[in-house]
DNA sequence: ACCTGAACACCGTTCAAGT
DNA sequence: ACCTGAACACCGTTCAAGT
């Protein structure tokens, strides 16, 4: 018999987000999700074509909460710093999401999102090619860091030498920004 | 009946490396490996306790081919650059290996290997804490980049704007080195 | 000592059937 | 239109049994 309240895409994605936040993206299976929704695994397939699409919907939902990447009045470096930090804050809630995005084409970003990123670095002074490389560099590092952090959930939070996740992220963001500052200076020097 | 030539750990790891190189680490399953060795899946369990141990043996085999991280006569920046490039050259042969290491404690490095890395950055002038952060930063980026590259195998090798894997890696290594140079300068300035 | 074979608990998914 | 149930091809792994 049909459910009292019919299943919706929205309910599916909500439950998927809940599981991904609690058990990580690796803990999200069609069968676990179905159990959470009190439904047969195959019921989900009526609303979502396959698991890949489901995960994409989860990714979209998280991405929609991102603050846009724009250059504020305090310059591109401060803007980039804010963006990377807020991106880490959002994505680190879902263990395994960074690792997943790292394995997606274009780091799981939409064409629109990539264009915004490239435009940001062009506005900062990079060439189009340099902007594309800069965006990829910053995003690759951040998602890599998120992958590492995913396995630190629940384990001893203090690592060797008493360095915590937030310390690694803070250092990483500083180093990424400093590295890109130098790359921008070098590119400008080379192009006259 | 027993095999003509009894199975050995070495034969198992060799076959595993072959599969990981051909089909990626995701293509390496106990059953596929057993078929490659012309043996029952459970035969492997007599020589290796479980899959995690098997993958660790694969990781060790690849890591053993790494050139050691030492400061040459041309300074720490050139040495780091060489190391990162050779690390990428080695690890990129095994798609999925970078992604796997990113999810391992301490990025899949042995205590000995970490100590060598930290010692390298201390010799470059970093504090012990800074050296640990610097090592983690460089390694996280490199493995992140390897994760991205893994999915580019077989796809159109030329990406948007005609930027190739090696361009991303070259830019990334430059940016990592430049970023760490700045972090080192800032740390020295702060500590007098 | 070394390996096989059956079995269990998972996974994503197809396909036919029910209401 | 919306969902169920059985089934298939995978996965890692346990356990008892064979030689």
Short mmCIF file of C-alpha atoms in Angstrom, two decimals, chain B:
data_model
loop_
_atom_site.label_atom_id
_atom_site.label_comp_id
_atom_site.label_asym_id
_atom_site.label_seq_id
_atom_site.Cartn_x
_atom_site.Cartn_y
_atom_site.Cartn_z
CA UNK B 1 44.86 -29.62 -4.27
CA UNK B 2 47.72 -27.19 -3.57
CA UNK B 3 49.04 -24.95 -6.32
CA UNK B 4 52.08 -25.96 -8.34
CA UNK B 5 53.95 -22.99 -6.93
CA UNK B 6 52.61 -21.99 -3.49
CA UNK B 7 51.25 -18.50 -3.08
CA UNK B 8 53.50 -15.94 -1.45
CA UNK B 9 53.03 -12.48 -0.04
CA UNK B 10 55.32 -11.18 -2.72
CA UNK B 11 53.26 -12.69 -5.54
CA UNK B 12 50.09 -11.28 -3.97
CA UNK B 13 51.50 -7.76 -3.69
CA UNK B 14 52.91 -7.92 -7.22
CA UNK B 15 49.54 -8.87 -8.64
CA UNK B 16 47.85 -6.20 -6.53
CA UNK B 17 50.23 -3.55 -7.86
CA UNK B 18 49.52 -4.70 -11.40
CA UNK B 19 45.76 -4.41 -10.90
CA UNK B 20 46.02 -1.05 -9.10
CA UNK B 21 48.10 0.33 -11.96
CA UNK B 22 45.74 -1.00 -14.62
CA UNK B 23 42.31 -0.47 -13.05
CA UNK B 24 43.02 1.89 -10.17
CA UNK B 25 42.85 1.15 -6.46
CA UNK B 26 39.05 0.98 -6.69
CA UNK B 27 39.41 -1.86 -9.16
CA UNK B 28 41.44 -3.88 -6.68
CA UNK B 29 39.12 -6.34 -4.93
CA UNK B 30 39.96 -9.57 -3.14
CA UNK B 31 37.97 -11.48 -5.74
CA UNK B 32 39.60 -9.82 -8.75
CA UNK B 33 43.00 -10.31 -7.16
CA UNK B 34 42.23 -13.98 -6.51
CA UNK B 35 41.22 -14.45 -10.16
CA UNK B 36 44.45 -12.79 -11.27
CA UNK B 37 46.37 -15.24 -9.07
CA UNK B 38 44.22 -18.15 -10.26
CA UNK B 39 43.18 -18.96 -6.73
CA UNK B 40 40.16 -18.84 -4.44
CA UNK B 41 39.52 -15.47 -2.74
CA UNK B 42 40.08 -17.05 0.63
CA UNK B 43 43.54 -18.30 -0.30
CA UNK B 44 44.75 -14.72 0.00
CA UNK B 45 43.53 -14.56 3.58
CA UNK B 46 46.02 -17.21 4.56
CA UNK B 47 48.89 -14.84 3.65
CA UNK B 48 47.33 -11.44 4.40
CA UNK B 49 44.94 -10.80 7.31
CA UNK B 50 42.48 -8.55 5.47
CA UNK B 51 42.08 -6.07 2.64
CA UNK B 52 43.27 -3.13 4.69
CA UNK B 53 46.58 -4.91 5.24
CA UNK B 54 46.80 -5.74 1.56
CA UNK B 55 46.36 -2.10 0.57
CA UNK B 56 48.94 -1.11 3.17
CA UNK B 57 51.41 -3.50 1.54
CA UNK B 58 50.67 -1.89 -1.82
CA UNK B 59 51.21 1.56 -0.30
CA UNK B 60 54.49 0.46 1.28
CA UNK B 61 55.71 -0.94 -2.03
CA UNK B 62 55.06 2.36 -3.80
CA UNK B 63 56.46 4.44 -0.95
CA UNK B 64 59.68 2.42 -1.00
CA UNK B 65 60.38 3.75 -4.48
CA UNK B 66 60.27 7.37 -3.28
CA UNK B 67 63.50 9.32 -3.28
CA UNK B 68 64.27 10.47 0.28
CA UNK B 69 63.38 14.04 1.26
CA UNK B 70 66.69 15.75 1.94
CA UNK B 71 68.01 19.25 1.43
CA UNK B 72 70.41 19.31 -1.50
CA UNK B 73 73.12 21.85 -2.22
CA UNK B 74 70.63 23.96 -4.16
CA UNK B 75 68.52 24.73 -1.08
CA UNK B 76 65.25 23.53 0.41
CA UNK B 77 62.99 25.07 -2.23
CA UNK B 78 64.57 23.23 -5.14
CA UNK B 79 64.75 20.04 -3.07
CA UNK B 80 61.07 20.25 -2.15
CA UNK B 81 60.14 20.92 -5.75
CA UNK B 82 62.02 17.82 -6.92
CA UNK B 83 60.49 15.68 -4.23
CA UNK B 84 56.92 16.77 -4.92
CA UNK B 85 57.35 16.25 -8.64
CA UNK B 86 58.86 12.77 -8.24
CA UNK B 87 56.17 11.87 -5.71
CA UNK B 88 53.53 12.88 -8.22
CA UNK B 89 55.28 10.92 -10.99
CA UNK B 90 55.33 7.75 -8.89
CA UNK B 91 51.91 7.94 -7.29
CA UNK B 92 50.01 9.05 -10.38
CA UNK B 93 50.70 5.63 -11.88
CA UNK B 94 48.21 4.19 -9.41
CA UNK B 95 44.86 5.99 -9.76
CA UNK B 96 43.05 6.32 -6.46
CA UNK B 97 46.18 5.96 -4.36
CA UNK B 98 46.35 9.67 -3.56
CA UNK B 99 42.68 9.66 -2.57
CA UNK B 100 43.28 6.63 -0.36
CA UNK B 101 46.28 8.18 1.41
CA UNK B 102 44.26 11.34 2.03
CA UNK B 103 41.86 9.25 4.11
CA UNK B 104 44.56 7.51 6.11
CA UNK B 105 45.84 8.68 9.48
CA UNK B 106 48.84 10.96 8.94
CA UNK B 107 48.23 10.84 5.19
CA UNK B 108 49.39 7.23 5.09
CA UNK B 109 52.93 8.15 6.08
CA UNK B 110 54.97 6.09 8.52
CA UNK B 111 56.31 7.75 11.69
CA UNK B 112 59.78 7.47 10.16
CA UNK B 113 58.65 9.16 6.96
CA UNK B 114 56.89 11.93 8.88
CA UNK B 115 59.98 12.53 10.97
CA UNK B 116 62.06 12.85 7.81
CA UNK B 117 59.56 15.36 6.43
CA UNK B 118 59.44 17.41 9.61
CA UNK B 119 63.24 17.34 9.89
CA UNK B 120 63.45 18.63 6.32
CA UNK B 121 61.36 21.69 7.09
CA UNK B 122 63.17 22.27 10.38
CA UNK B 123 66.43 22.25 8.46
CA UNK B 124 64.83 24.79 6.14
CA UNK B 125 64.34 27.06 9.15
CA UNK B 126 60.82 26.27 10.39
CA UNK B 127 60.02 25.69 14.05
CA UNK B 128 59.03 22.13 14.91
CA UNK B 129 55.36 23.10 14.89
CA UNK B 130 55.75 25.06 11.66
CA UNK B 131 57.61 22.15 10.09
CA UNK B 132 54.78 19.78 10.94
CA UNK B 133 52.23 22.20 9.46
CA UNK B 134 54.37 22.76 6.37
CA UNK B 135 54.80 19.03 5.76
CA UNK B 136 51.09 18.43 6.15
CA UNK B 137 50.25 21.32 3.82
CA UNK B 138 52.52 20.17 1.00
CA UNK B 139 51.45 16.54 1.33
CA UNK B 140 47.75 17.34 1.54
CA UNK B 141 47.88 19.41 -1.62
CA UNK B 142 49.88 16.83 -3.54
CA UNK B 143 47.54 13.98 -2.65
CA UNK B 144 44.55 16.18 -3.38
CA UNK B 145 45.98 16.87 -6.81
CA UNK B 146 46.57 13.15 -7.33
CA UNK B 147 42.93 12.50 -6.49
CA UNK B 148 41.81 14.95 -9.13
CA UNK B 149 44.20 13.51 -11.69
CA UNK B 150 42.96 9.96 -11.08
CA UNK B 151 39.65 10.77 -12.79
CA UNK B 152 41.38 12.38 -15.76
CA UNK B 153 42.86 9.05 -16.86
CA UNK B 154 41.29 8.08 -20.14
CA UNK B 155 39.05 11.11 -20.35
CA UNK B 156 39.88 13.95 -22.69
CA UNK B 157 43.38 14.77 -21.50
CA UNK B 158 43.05 18.39 -22.52
CA UNK B 159 40.81 20.18 -20.06
CA UNK B 160 38.99 23.49 -20.37
CA UNK B 161 41.18 26.23 -21.78
CA UNK B 162 43.67 23.58 -22.86
CA UNK B 163 45.21 23.16 -19.42
CA UNK B 164 46.66 19.71 -18.78
CA UNK B 165 47.37 17.74 -15.62
CA UNK B 166 51.05 18.57 -15.70
CA UNK B 167 50.20 22.30 -15.90
CA UNK B 168 48.03 22.06 -12.79
CA UNK B 169 50.75 20.15 -10.96
CA UNK B 170 53.47 22.59 -12.03
CA UNK B 171 51.40 25.56 -10.90
CA UNK B 172 50.49 23.80 -7.68
CA UNK B 173 54.07 22.95 -6.79
CA UNK B 174 55.14 26.53 -7.53
CA UNK B 175 52.34 27.89 -5.36
CA UNK B 176 53.06 25.47 -2.50
CA UNK B 177 56.74 26.37 -2.47
CA UNK B 178 56.00 30.10 -2.71
CA UNK B 179 53.40 29.83 0.04
CA UNK B 180 55.79 28.00 2.36
CA UNK B 181 58.56 30.51 1.62
CA UNK B 182 56.26 33.27 2.86
CA UNK B 183 55.14 31.27 5.89
CA UNK B 184 58.79 30.70 6.80
CA UNK B 185 59.62 34.39 6.46
CA UNK B 186 56.61 35.37 8.56
CA UNK B 187 57.46 32.82 11.24
CA UNK B 188 61.02 34.11 11.46
CA UNK B 189 59.82 37.72 11.67
CA UNK B 190 57.39 36.84 14.47
CA UNK B 191 60.04 34.98 16.47
CA UNK B 192 62.48 37.86 16.26
#
